[in-house]
């Protein structure tokens, strides 16, 4: 039997890597996208060897349509199919609106939101041909409830939710299911920059009294993006320890 294939943007670290491992454990071949020159490519290949699946590492900036196009072409050349797309790549450039620079607004929108558009548009024709596909995009609770100092990030993550609800309606007739997960505060590089004092005040607002782990996000992403999900589409699942 042919193995199923998942493409994960920003799949070489943090939440993306935890998602990649979950799919690998379940026998999926992987296309792991990264953008940073510092990415330890040999280390990642070695880490995934134990799962016995094939891993294609693809450098591409998701905000650049042409680079996304080349990545999807390379993935199809190698595996001939993409069953699941995970739009995980994301950045923050936080500041209060009064101090936010135009380029910081544009950058966050173009990576988080336009990157999700680029990849979804490029991958869905292959899913449409197979009349099957799953897309899971990583939003954020900040996109659901807003957050002072993150208007650019919140706009990008709320945009992903509206985009997903729309494509879920467009693609349902082809059996392509599109959903979001909205993590709360998760312990990764993105949150490691916060001071201990800020982390303490965050934990105090979370009913479960701690940040989540990347694996806790990966479990839910696999639930929505794996083959057992056959009837959930257009949804956003908050994974936030009860915060919102
Ligand atoms: P992270 O450790 O900072 O990882 C971000 C990932 O995005 C990295 O793999 C990075 O690739 C990739 N990336 C950044 N810019 C890119 C670009 N232009 N093209 C392709 N890839 C790019 O953050 P994380 O916490 O794992 O976040 C993963 C996702 O979860 C993001 O969408 C984030 O907004 C969302 N999220 C995180 C939290 C949290 O508390 N951590 C909460 C809610 C939502 P490189 O490694 O190559 O740089």
PDB file of C-alpha atoms and ligand atoms in Angstrom:
ATOM      1  CA  UNK A   1       0.000   0.000   0.000  1.00  0.00           C
ATOM      2  CA  UNK A   2       1.249   3.493  -0.837  1.00  0.00           C
ATOM      3  CA  UNK A   3       2.133   5.590   2.194  1.00  0.00           C
ATOM      4  CA  UNK A   4       0.246   8.812   2.832  1.00  0.00           C
ATOM      5  CA  UNK A   5       2.114  12.126   2.608  1.00  0.00           C
ATOM      6  CA  UNK A   6       1.964  15.266   4.772  1.00  0.00           C
ATOM      7  CA  UNK A   7       3.537  18.653   3.994  1.00  0.00           C
ATOM      8  CA  UNK A   8       4.236  20.780   7.068  1.00  0.00           C
ATOM      9  CA  UNK A   9       5.356  24.391   6.745  1.00  0.00           C
ATOM     10  CA  UNK A  10       7.817  25.439   9.425  1.00  0.00           C
ATOM     11  CA  UNK A  11       8.120  21.721  10.171  1.00  0.00           C
ATOM     12  CA  UNK A  12      11.729  21.687  11.370  1.00  0.00           C
ATOM     13  CA  UNK A  13      11.162  23.087  14.856  1.00  0.00           C
ATOM     14  CA  UNK A  14       8.664  23.898  17.609  1.00  0.00           C
ATOM     15  CA  UNK A  15       5.022  22.962  17.087  1.00  0.00           C
ATOM     16  CA  UNK A  16       5.648  22.090  13.408  1.00  0.00           C
ATOM     17  CA  UNK A  17       8.274  19.493  14.296  1.00  0.00           C
ATOM     18  CA  UNK A  18       6.022  17.927  16.956  1.00  0.00           C
ATOM     19  CA  UNK A  19       3.255  17.681  14.318  1.00  0.00           C
ATOM     20  CA  UNK A  20       5.729  16.127  11.869  1.00  0.00           C
ATOM     21  CA  UNK A  21       6.712  13.486  14.435  1.00  0.00           C
ATOM     22  CA  UNK A  22       3.074  12.608  15.106  1.00  0.00           C
ATOM     23  CA  UNK A  23       2.409  12.068  11.392  1.00  0.00           C
ATOM     24  CA  UNK A  24       5.701  10.120  11.003  1.00  0.00           C
ATOM     25  CA  UNK A  25       4.728   7.826  13.917  1.00  0.00           C
ATOM     26  CA  UNK A  26       1.529   7.111  12.012  1.00  0.00           C
ATOM     27  CA  UNK A  27       3.448   6.143   8.863  1.00  0.00           C
ATOM     28  CA  UNK A  28       3.226   9.337   6.791  1.00  0.00           C
ATOM     29  CA  UNK A  29       6.083  10.375   4.493  1.00  0.00           C
ATOM     30  CA  UNK A  30       6.893  14.023   5.057  1.00  0.00           C
ATOM     31  CA  UNK A  31       7.837  17.226   3.333  1.00  0.00           C
ATOM     32  CA  UNK A  32       9.284  19.459   6.038  1.00  0.00           C
ATOM     33  CA  UNK A  33       9.591  23.101   5.074  1.00  0.00           C
ATOM     34  CA  UNK A  34      12.046  25.479   6.738  1.00  0.00           C
ATOM     35  CA  UNK A  35      13.400  28.929   5.960  1.00  0.00           C
ATOM     36  CA  UNK A  36      16.310  29.555   8.327  1.00  0.00           C
ATOM     37  CA  UNK A  37      19.909  28.975   7.191  1.00  0.00           C
ATOM     38  CA  UNK A  38      20.654  27.741  10.732  1.00  0.00           C
ATOM     39  CA  UNK A  39      18.386  24.705  10.363  1.00  0.00           C
ATOM     40  CA  UNK A  40      20.322  21.496  11.179  1.00  0.00           C
ATOM     41  CA  UNK A  41      19.299  19.427   8.148  1.00  0.00           C
ATOM     42  CA  UNK A  42      21.416  16.323   8.985  1.00  0.00           C
ATOM     43  CA  UNK A  43      20.170  16.370  12.587  1.00  0.00           C
ATOM     44  CA  UNK A  44      16.550  16.407  11.421  1.00  0.00           C
ATOM     45  CA  UNK A  45      17.067  13.577   8.901  1.00  0.00           C
ATOM     46  CA  UNK A  46      18.642  11.515  11.732  1.00  0.00           C
ATOM     47  CA  UNK A  47      15.846  12.329  14.182  1.00  0.00           C
ATOM     48  CA  UNK A  48      13.202  11.027  11.760  1.00  0.00           C
ATOM     49  CA  UNK A  49      15.117   7.860  10.748  1.00  0.00           C
ATOM     50  CA  UNK A  50      13.624   5.851  13.625  1.00  0.00           C
ATOM     51  CA  UNK A  51      10.119   6.230  12.155  1.00  0.00           C
ATOM     52  CA  UNK A  52      11.084   4.481   8.878  1.00  0.00           C
ATOM     53  CA  UNK A  53       9.416   7.117   6.697  1.00  0.00           C
ATOM     54  CA  UNK A  54      10.887   9.300   3.948  1.00  0.00           C
ATOM     55  CA  UNK A  55      11.564  12.957   4.709  1.00  0.00           C
ATOM     56  CA  UNK A  56      12.070  15.646   2.069  1.00  0.00           C
ATOM     57  CA  UNK A  57      13.455  18.898   3.505  1.00  0.00           C
ATOM     58  CA  UNK A  58      12.451  21.921   1.442  1.00  0.00           C
ATOM     59  CA  UNK A  59      13.691  25.461   1.981  1.00  0.00           C
ATOM     60  CA  UNK A  60      11.057  28.045   1.033  1.00  0.00           C
ATOM     61  CA  UNK A  61       9.713  31.321   2.348  1.00  0.00           C
ATOM     62  CA  UNK A  62       5.950  30.706   2.539  1.00  0.00           C
ATOM     63  CA  UNK A  63       5.235  34.377   1.821  1.00  0.00           C
ATOM     64  CA  UNK A  64       6.885  33.944  -1.607  1.00  0.00           C
ATOM     65  CA  UNK A  65       4.473  32.347  -4.093  1.00  0.00           C
ATOM     66  CA  UNK A  66       7.188  31.191  -6.504  1.00  0.00           C
ATOM     67  CA  UNK A  67       9.191  29.491  -3.751  1.00  0.00           C
ATOM     68  CA  UNK A  68       6.009  27.732  -2.550  1.00  0.00           C
ATOM     69  CA  UNK A  69       5.299  26.623  -6.122  1.00  0.00           C
ATOM     70  CA  UNK A  70       8.794  25.100  -6.413  1.00  0.00           C
ATOM     71  CA  UNK A  71       8.390  23.341  -3.064  1.00  0.00           C
ATOM     72  CA  UNK A  72       5.043  21.791  -4.039  1.00  0.00           C
ATOM     73  CA  UNK A  73       6.502  20.694  -7.419  1.00  0.00           C
ATOM     74  CA  UNK A  74       9.455  19.032  -5.656  1.00  0.00           C
ATOM     75  CA  UNK A  75       7.065  17.284  -3.258  1.00  0.00           C
ATOM     76  CA  UNK A  76       4.905  15.932  -6.093  1.00  0.00           C
ATOM     77  CA  UNK A  77       7.988  14.831  -8.066  1.00  0.00           C
ATOM     78  CA  UNK A  78       9.215  12.842  -5.063  1.00  0.00           C
ATOM     79  CA  UNK A  79       6.010  11.416  -3.634  1.00  0.00           C
ATOM     80  CA  UNK A  80       3.355  11.904  -6.350  1.00  0.00           C
ATOM     81  CA  UNK A  81       0.745  13.009  -3.786  1.00  0.00           C
ATOM     82  CA  UNK A  82       0.035  15.278  -0.811  1.00  0.00           C
ATOM     83  CA  UNK A  83      -2.721  13.988   1.475  1.00  0.00           C
ATOM     84  CA  UNK A  84      -2.391  16.517   4.275  1.00  0.00           C
ATOM     85  CA  UNK A  85      -1.219  20.130   4.340  1.00  0.00           C
ATOM     86  CA  UNK A  86      -0.353  21.731   7.670  1.00  0.00           C
ATOM     87  CA  UNK A  87      -0.042  25.525   7.490  1.00  0.00           C
ATOM     88  CA  UNK A  88       2.101  26.008  10.577  1.00  0.00           C
ATOM     89  CA  UNK A  89       4.789  28.585   9.644  1.00  0.00           C
ATOM     90  CA  UNK A  90       4.270  31.772  11.602  1.00  0.00           C
ATOM     91  CA  UNK A  91       6.009  34.769  13.137  1.00  0.00           C
ATOM     92  CA  UNK A  92       5.274  37.557  15.602  1.00  0.00           C
ATOM     93  CA  UNK A  93       6.403  41.201  15.455  1.00  0.00           C
ATOM     94  CA  UNK A  94       4.655  42.581  18.522  1.00  0.00           C
ATOM     95  CA  UNK A  95       4.094  46.222  19.371  1.00  0.00           C
ATOM     96  CA  UNK A  96       1.310  48.553  20.401  1.00  0.00           C
ATOM     97  CA  UNK A  97      -0.514  49.998  17.400  1.00  0.00           C
ATOM     98  CA  UNK A  98       0.927  53.458  18.102  1.00  0.00           C
ATOM     99  CA  UNK A  99       4.457  52.098  17.712  1.00  0.00           C
ATOM    100  CA  UNK A 100       3.881  49.397  15.102  1.00  0.00           C
ATOM    101  CA  UNK A 101       5.789  49.963  11.897  1.00  0.00           C
ATOM    102  CA  UNK A 102       4.042  49.398   8.569  1.00  0.00           C
ATOM    103  CA  UNK A 103       6.678  46.802   7.579  1.00  0.00           C
ATOM    104  CA  UNK A 104       6.015  44.813  10.769  1.00  0.00           C
ATOM    105  CA  UNK A 105       2.308  44.687   9.954  1.00  0.00           C
ATOM    106  CA  UNK A 106       3.020  43.643   6.339  1.00  0.00           C
ATOM    107  CA  UNK A 107       5.585  41.000   7.324  1.00  0.00           C
ATOM    108  CA  UNK A 108       3.308  39.204   9.782  1.00  0.00           C
ATOM    109  CA  UNK A 109       0.358  39.261   7.371  1.00  0.00           C
ATOM    110  CA  UNK A 110       2.451  38.046   4.447  1.00  0.00           C
ATOM    111  CA  UNK A 111       4.014  35.079   6.288  1.00  0.00           C
ATOM    112  CA  UNK A 112       1.092  33.997   8.472  1.00  0.00           C
ATOM    113  CA  UNK A 113      -1.916  34.757   6.255  1.00  0.00           C
ATOM    114  CA  UNK A 114      -0.647  35.010   2.682  1.00  0.00           C
ATOM    115  CA  UNK A 115       1.620  32.021   3.305  1.00  0.00           C
ATOM    116  CA  UNK A 116      -1.498  30.030   4.227  1.00  0.00           C
ATOM    117  CA  UNK A 117      -3.197  31.220   1.013  1.00  0.00           C
ATOM    118  CA  UNK A 118      -0.116  30.389  -1.129  1.00  0.00           C
ATOM    119  CA  UNK A 119       0.256  26.851   0.164  1.00  0.00           C
ATOM    120  CA  UNK A 120      -3.460  26.039   0.213  1.00  0.00           C
ATOM    121  CA  UNK A 121      -3.936  27.299  -3.352  1.00  0.00           C
ATOM    122  CA  UNK A 122      -0.939  25.340  -4.630  1.00  0.00           C
ATOM    123  CA  UNK A 123      -1.665  22.037  -2.875  1.00  0.00           C
ATOM    124  CA  UNK A 124      -5.430  21.767  -3.393  1.00  0.00           C
ATOM    125  CA  UNK A 125      -5.324  20.967  -7.165  1.00  0.00           C
ATOM    126  CA  UNK A 126      -3.538  17.689  -6.304  1.00  0.00           C
ATOM    127  CA  UNK A 127      -6.071  16.938  -3.570  1.00  0.00           C
ATOM    128  CA  UNK A 128      -8.952  17.755  -5.934  1.00  0.00           C
ATOM    129  CA  UNK A 129      -7.651  15.226  -8.474  1.00  0.00           C
ATOM    130  CA  UNK A 130      -7.606  12.540  -5.766  1.00  0.00           C
ATOM    131  CA  UNK A 131     -10.959  13.721  -4.418  1.00  0.00           C
ATOM    132  CA  UNK A 132      -9.525  13.631  -0.913  1.00  0.00           C
ATOM    133  CA  UNK A 133      -7.449  15.908   1.291  1.00  0.00           C
ATOM    134  CA  UNK A 134      -7.020  17.457   4.734  1.00  0.00           C
ATOM    135  CA  UNK A 135      -5.775  20.950   5.532  1.00  0.00           C
ATOM    136  CA  UNK A 136      -5.067  22.108   9.075  1.00  0.00           C
ATOM    137  CA  UNK A 137      -3.936  25.685   9.647  1.00  0.00           C
ATOM    138  CA  UNK A 138      -2.440  26.892  12.907  1.00  0.00           C
ATOM    139  CA  UNK A 139      -4.292  29.975  14.076  1.00  0.00           C
ATOM    140  CA  UNK A 140      -4.104  31.246  17.670  1.00  0.00           C
ATOM    141  CA  UNK A 141      -6.464  32.138  20.506  1.00  0.00           C
ATOM    142  CA  UNK A 142      -5.174  35.677  19.892  1.00  0.00           C
ATOM    143  CA  UNK A 143      -6.979  35.533  16.528  1.00  0.00           C
ATOM    144  CA  UNK A 144     -10.185  34.581  18.360  1.00  0.00           C
ATOM    145  CA  UNK A 145     -10.163  37.066  21.267  1.00  0.00           C
ATOM    146  CA  UNK A 146      -7.470  39.653  20.330  1.00  0.00           C
ATOM    147  CA  UNK A 147      -4.493  40.766  22.418  1.00  0.00           C
ATOM    148  CA  UNK A 148      -3.018  44.183  23.187  1.00  0.00           C
ATOM    149  CA  UNK A 149       0.335  44.567  21.421  1.00  0.00           C
ATOM    150  CA  UNK A 150      -0.442  41.933  18.783  1.00  0.00           C
ATOM    151  CA  UNK A 151      -2.866  43.622  16.368  1.00  0.00           C
ATOM    152  CA  UNK A 152      -0.870  42.450  13.321  1.00  0.00           C
ATOM    153  CA  UNK A 153      -0.596  38.859  14.606  1.00  0.00           C
ATOM    154  CA  UNK A 154      -4.256  38.770  15.719  1.00  0.00           C
ATOM    155  CA  UNK A 155      -5.381  40.052  12.293  1.00  0.00           C
ATOM    156  CA  UNK A 156      -3.309  37.380  10.537  1.00  0.00           C
ATOM    157  CA  UNK A 157      -4.623  34.578  12.771  1.00  0.00           C
ATOM    158  CA  UNK A 158      -8.265  35.749  12.563  1.00  0.00           C
ATOM    159  CA  UNK A 159      -7.774  35.943   8.788  1.00  0.00           C
ATOM    160  CA  UNK A 160      -6.684  32.295   8.740  1.00  0.00           C
ATOM    161  CA  UNK A 161      -9.951  31.328  10.457  1.00  0.00           C
ATOM    162  CA  UNK A 162     -12.109  33.200   7.891  1.00  0.00           C
ATOM    163  CA  UNK A 163     -10.014  31.833   5.020  1.00  0.00           C
ATOM    164  CA  UNK A 164     -10.411  28.281   6.347  1.00  0.00           C
ATOM    165  CA  UNK A 165     -14.188  28.565   6.779  1.00  0.00           C
ATOM    166  CA  UNK A 166     -14.465  29.748   3.161  1.00  0.00           C
ATOM    167  CA  UNK A 167     -12.220  27.129   1.560  1.00  0.00           C
ATOM    168  CA  UNK A 168     -13.922  24.429   3.638  1.00  0.00           C
ATOM    169  CA  UNK A 169     -17.190  25.393   1.878  1.00  0.00           C
ATOM    170  CA  UNK A 170     -15.537  25.611  -1.563  1.00  0.00           C
ATOM    171  CA  UNK A 171     -13.727  22.291  -1.304  1.00  0.00           C
ATOM    172  CA  UNK A 172     -16.224  20.112   0.573  1.00  0.00           C
ATOM    173  CA  UNK A 173     -17.687  18.723  -2.666  1.00  0.00           C
ATOM    174  CA  UNK A 174     -14.214  17.315  -3.452  1.00  0.00           C
ATOM    175  CA  UNK A 175     -13.930  15.702  -0.016  1.00  0.00           C
ATOM    176  CA  UNK A 176     -11.224  18.133   1.118  1.00  0.00           C
ATOM    177  CA  UNK A 177     -11.621  19.028   4.792  1.00  0.00           C
ATOM    178  CA  UNK A 178     -10.121  22.281   6.107  1.00  0.00           C
ATOM    179  CA  UNK A 179      -9.874  23.163   9.789  1.00  0.00           C
ATOM    180  CA  UNK A 180      -7.895  25.348  12.193  1.00  0.00           C
ATOM    181  CA  UNK A 181      -6.451  24.793  15.601  1.00  0.00           C
ATOM    182  CA  UNK A 182      -6.037  27.833  17.840  1.00  0.00           C
ATOM    183  CA  UNK A 183      -3.325  27.224  20.454  1.00  0.00           C
ATOM    184  CA  UNK A 184      -3.150  29.269  23.629  1.00  0.00           C
ATOM    185  CA  UNK A 185       0.304  29.699  25.145  1.00  0.00           C
ATOM    186  CA  UNK A 186       2.606  26.850  24.148  1.00  0.00           C
ATOM    187  CA  UNK A 187       6.193  26.383  25.380  1.00  0.00           C
ATOM    188  CA  UNK A 188       8.349  26.866  22.237  1.00  0.00           C
ATOM    189  CA  UNK A 189      10.994  29.349  21.004  1.00  0.00           C
ATOM    190  CA  UNK A 190       8.137  31.774  20.273  1.00  0.00           C
ATOM    191  CA  UNK A 191       7.221  32.011  23.981  1.00  0.00           C
ATOM    192  CA  UNK A 192      10.709  31.371  25.449  1.00  0.00           C
ATOM    193  CA  UNK A 193      11.515  35.085  24.911  1.00  0.00           C
ATOM    194  CA  UNK A 194       8.936  36.053  27.569  1.00  0.00           C
ATOM    195  CA  UNK A 195      10.292  36.960  31.016  1.00  0.00           C
ATOM    196  CA  UNK A 196       9.592  34.677  34.003  1.00  0.00           C
ATOM    197  CA  UNK A 197       7.290  37.379  35.390  1.00  0.00           C
ATOM    198  CA  UNK A 198       5.217  37.476  32.197  1.00  0.00           C
ATOM    199  CA  UNK A 199       5.115  33.645  32.099  1.00  0.00           C
ATOM    200  CA  UNK A 200       3.854  33.586  35.697  1.00  0.00           C
ATOM    201  CA  UNK A 201       1.069  36.054  34.901  1.00  0.00           C
ATOM    202  CA  UNK A 202       0.149  34.026  31.784  1.00  0.00           C
ATOM    203  CA  UNK A 203      -0.025  30.788  33.803  1.00  0.00           C
ATOM    204  CA  UNK A 204      -2.279  32.511  36.345  1.00  0.00           C
ATOM    205  CA  UNK A 205      -4.836  33.224  33.547  1.00  0.00           C
ATOM    206  CA  UNK A 206      -4.936  29.585  32.396  1.00  0.00           C
ATOM    207  CA  UNK A 207      -7.364  27.310  34.284  1.00  0.00           C
ATOM    208  CA  UNK A 208      -4.921  24.395  33.845  1.00  0.00           C
ATOM    209  CA  UNK A 209      -2.200  26.696  35.331  1.00  0.00           C
ATOM    210  CA  UNK A 210       0.533  25.925  32.808  1.00  0.00           C
ATOM    211  CA  UNK A 211       1.515  26.480  29.197  1.00  0.00           C
ATOM    212  CA  UNK A 212       0.701  23.713  26.748  1.00  0.00           C
ATOM    213  CA  UNK A 213       3.295  21.561  25.005  1.00  0.00           C
ATOM    214  CA  UNK A 214       3.933  21.219  21.277  1.00  0.00           C
ATOM    215  CA  UNK A 215       2.915  17.545  21.539  1.00  0.00           C
ATOM    216  CA  UNK A 216      -0.484  18.537  22.922  1.00  0.00           C
ATOM    217  CA  UNK A 217      -1.058  20.632  19.778  1.00  0.00           C
ATOM    218  CA  UNK A 218       0.288  17.878  17.526  1.00  0.00           C
ATOM    219  CA  UNK A 219      -2.213  15.326  18.896  1.00  0.00           C
ATOM    220  CA  UNK A 220      -5.175  17.524  17.947  1.00  0.00           C
ATOM    221  CA  UNK A 221      -3.686  18.456  14.569  1.00  0.00           C
ATOM    222  CA  UNK A 222      -3.275  14.776  13.754  1.00  0.00           C
ATOM    223  CA  UNK A 223      -6.870  14.129  14.792  1.00  0.00           C
ATOM    224  CA  UNK A 224      -8.118  16.778  12.313  1.00  0.00           C
ATOM    225  CA  UNK A 225      -5.522  16.192   9.567  1.00  0.00           C
ATOM    226  CA  UNK A 226      -5.361  12.382   9.612  1.00  0.00           C
ATOM    227  CA  UNK A 227      -7.503   9.896   7.727  1.00  0.00           C
ATOM    228  CA  UNK A 228      -9.859   9.261  10.661  1.00  0.00           C
ATOM    229  CA  UNK A 229     -11.335  12.735  10.300  1.00  0.00           C
ATOM    230  CA  UNK A 230     -14.004  12.311   7.666  1.00  0.00           C
ATOM    231  CA  UNK A 231     -16.767  14.690   8.795  1.00  0.00           C
ATOM    232  CA  UNK A 232     -15.271  17.740  10.560  1.00  0.00           C
ATOM    233  CA  UNK A 233     -14.623  20.760   8.343  1.00  0.00           C
ATOM    234  CA  UNK A 234     -14.614  24.562   8.680  1.00  0.00           C
ATOM    235  CA  UNK A 235     -13.965  24.366  12.432  1.00  0.00           C
ATOM    236  CA  UNK A 236     -11.521  26.023  14.817  1.00  0.00           C
ATOM    237  CA  UNK A 237     -10.451  23.996  17.831  1.00  0.00           C
ATOM    238  CA  UNK A 238      -9.125  26.067  20.748  1.00  0.00           C
ATOM    239  CA  UNK A 239      -6.319  24.264  22.619  1.00  0.00           C
ATOM    240  CA  UNK A 240      -5.561  26.575  25.476  1.00  0.00           C
ATOM    241  CA  UNK A 241      -5.913  24.849  28.861  1.00  0.00           C
ATOM    242  CA  UNK A 242      -9.359  26.416  29.225  1.00  0.00           C
ATOM    243  CA  UNK A 243      -8.136  30.014  28.829  1.00  0.00           C
ATOM    244  CA  UNK A 244     -10.889  31.313  26.529  1.00  0.00           C
TER     245      UNK A 244
HETATM  246  P1  LIG B   1       8.619  28.811  16.395  1.00  0.00           P
HETATM  247  O1  LIG B   1       9.299  27.799  17.242  1.00  0.00           O
HETATM  248  O2  LIG B   1       9.110  30.223  16.370  1.00  0.00           O
HETATM  249  O3  LIG B   1       8.548  28.233  14.890  1.00  0.00           O
HETATM  250  C1  LIG B   1       8.085  29.019  13.819  1.00  0.00           C
HETATM  251  C2  LIG B   1       8.232  28.197  12.565  1.00  0.00           C
HETATM  252  O4  LIG B   1       7.801  28.987  11.446  1.00  0.00           O
HETATM  253  C3  LIG B   1       9.678  27.790  12.308  1.00  0.00           C
HETATM  254  O5  LIG B   1       9.696  26.453  11.883  1.00  0.00           O
HETATM  255  C4  LIG B   1      10.100  28.725  11.176  1.00  0.00           C
HETATM  256  O6  LIG B   1      11.045  28.142  10.295  1.00  0.00           O
HETATM  257  C5  LIG B   1       8.792  28.904  10.430  1.00  0.00           C
HETATM  258  N1  LIG B   1       8.797  30.111   9.616  1.00  0.00           N
HETATM  259  C6  LIG B   1       8.889  31.403  10.029  1.00  0.00           C
HETATM  260  N2  LIG B   1       8.869  32.234   8.955  1.00  0.00           N
HETATM  261  C7  LIG B   1       8.759  31.431   7.847  1.00  0.00           C
HETATM  262  C8  LIG B   1       8.687  31.684   6.454  1.00  0.00           C
HETATM  263  N3  LIG B   1       8.712  32.934   5.972  1.00  0.00           N
HETATM  264  N4  LIG B   1       8.597  30.632   5.617  1.00  0.00           N
HETATM  265  C9  LIG B   1       8.586  29.354   6.091  1.00  0.00           C
HETATM  266  N5  LIG B   1       8.646  29.059   7.409  1.00  0.00           N
HETATM  267  C10 LIG B   1       8.729  30.091   8.270  1.00  0.00           C
HETATM  268  O7  LIG B   1       7.080  28.946  16.759  1.00  0.00           O
HETATM  269  P2  LIG B   1       5.989  27.867  17.230  1.00  0.00           P
HETATM  270  O8  LIG B   1       5.596  28.264  18.582  1.00  0.00           O
HETATM  271  O9  LIG B   1       6.412  26.481  16.940  1.00  0.00           O
HETATM  272  O10 LIG B   1       4.791  28.326  16.248  1.00  0.00           O
HETATM  273  C11 LIG B   1       4.255  27.496  15.226  1.00  0.00           C
HETATM  274  C12 LIG B   1       2.888  28.060  14.833  1.00  0.00           C
HETATM  275  O11 LIG B   1       2.025  28.037  15.988  1.00  0.00           O
HETATM  276  C13 LIG B   1       2.943  29.508  14.373  1.00  0.00           C
HETATM  277  O12 LIG B   1       2.032  29.707  13.315  1.00  0.00           O
HETATM  278  C14 LIG B   1       2.484  30.286  15.598  1.00  0.00           C
HETATM  279  O13 LIG B   1       1.917  31.538  15.258  1.00  0.00           O
HETATM  280  C15 LIG B   1       1.472  29.325  16.167  1.00  0.00           C
HETATM  281  N6  LIG B   1       1.164  29.534  17.591  1.00  0.00           N
HETATM  282  C16 LIG B   1       2.130  29.408  18.531  1.00  0.00           C
HETATM  283  C17 LIG B   1       1.800  29.628  19.866  1.00  0.00           C
HETATM  284  C18 LIG B   1       2.804  29.502  20.987  1.00  0.00           C
HETATM  285  O14 LIG B   1       2.461  29.852  22.116  1.00  0.00           O
HETATM  286  N7  LIG B   1       3.997  29.003  20.758  1.00  0.00           N
HETATM  287  C19 LIG B   1       0.492  29.986  20.210  1.00  0.00           C
HETATM  288  C20 LIG B   1      -0.456  30.096  19.209  1.00  0.00           C
HETATM  289  C21 LIG B   1      -0.115  29.865  17.893  1.00  0.00           C
HETATM  290  P3  LIG B   1      12.643  28.157  10.616  1.00  0.00           P
HETATM  291  O15 LIG B   1      12.840  27.179  11.715  1.00  0.00           O
HETATM  292  O16 LIG B   1      13.305  27.730   9.360  1.00  0.00           O
HETATM  293  O17 LIG B   1      12.967  29.553  11.023  1.00  0.00           O
END
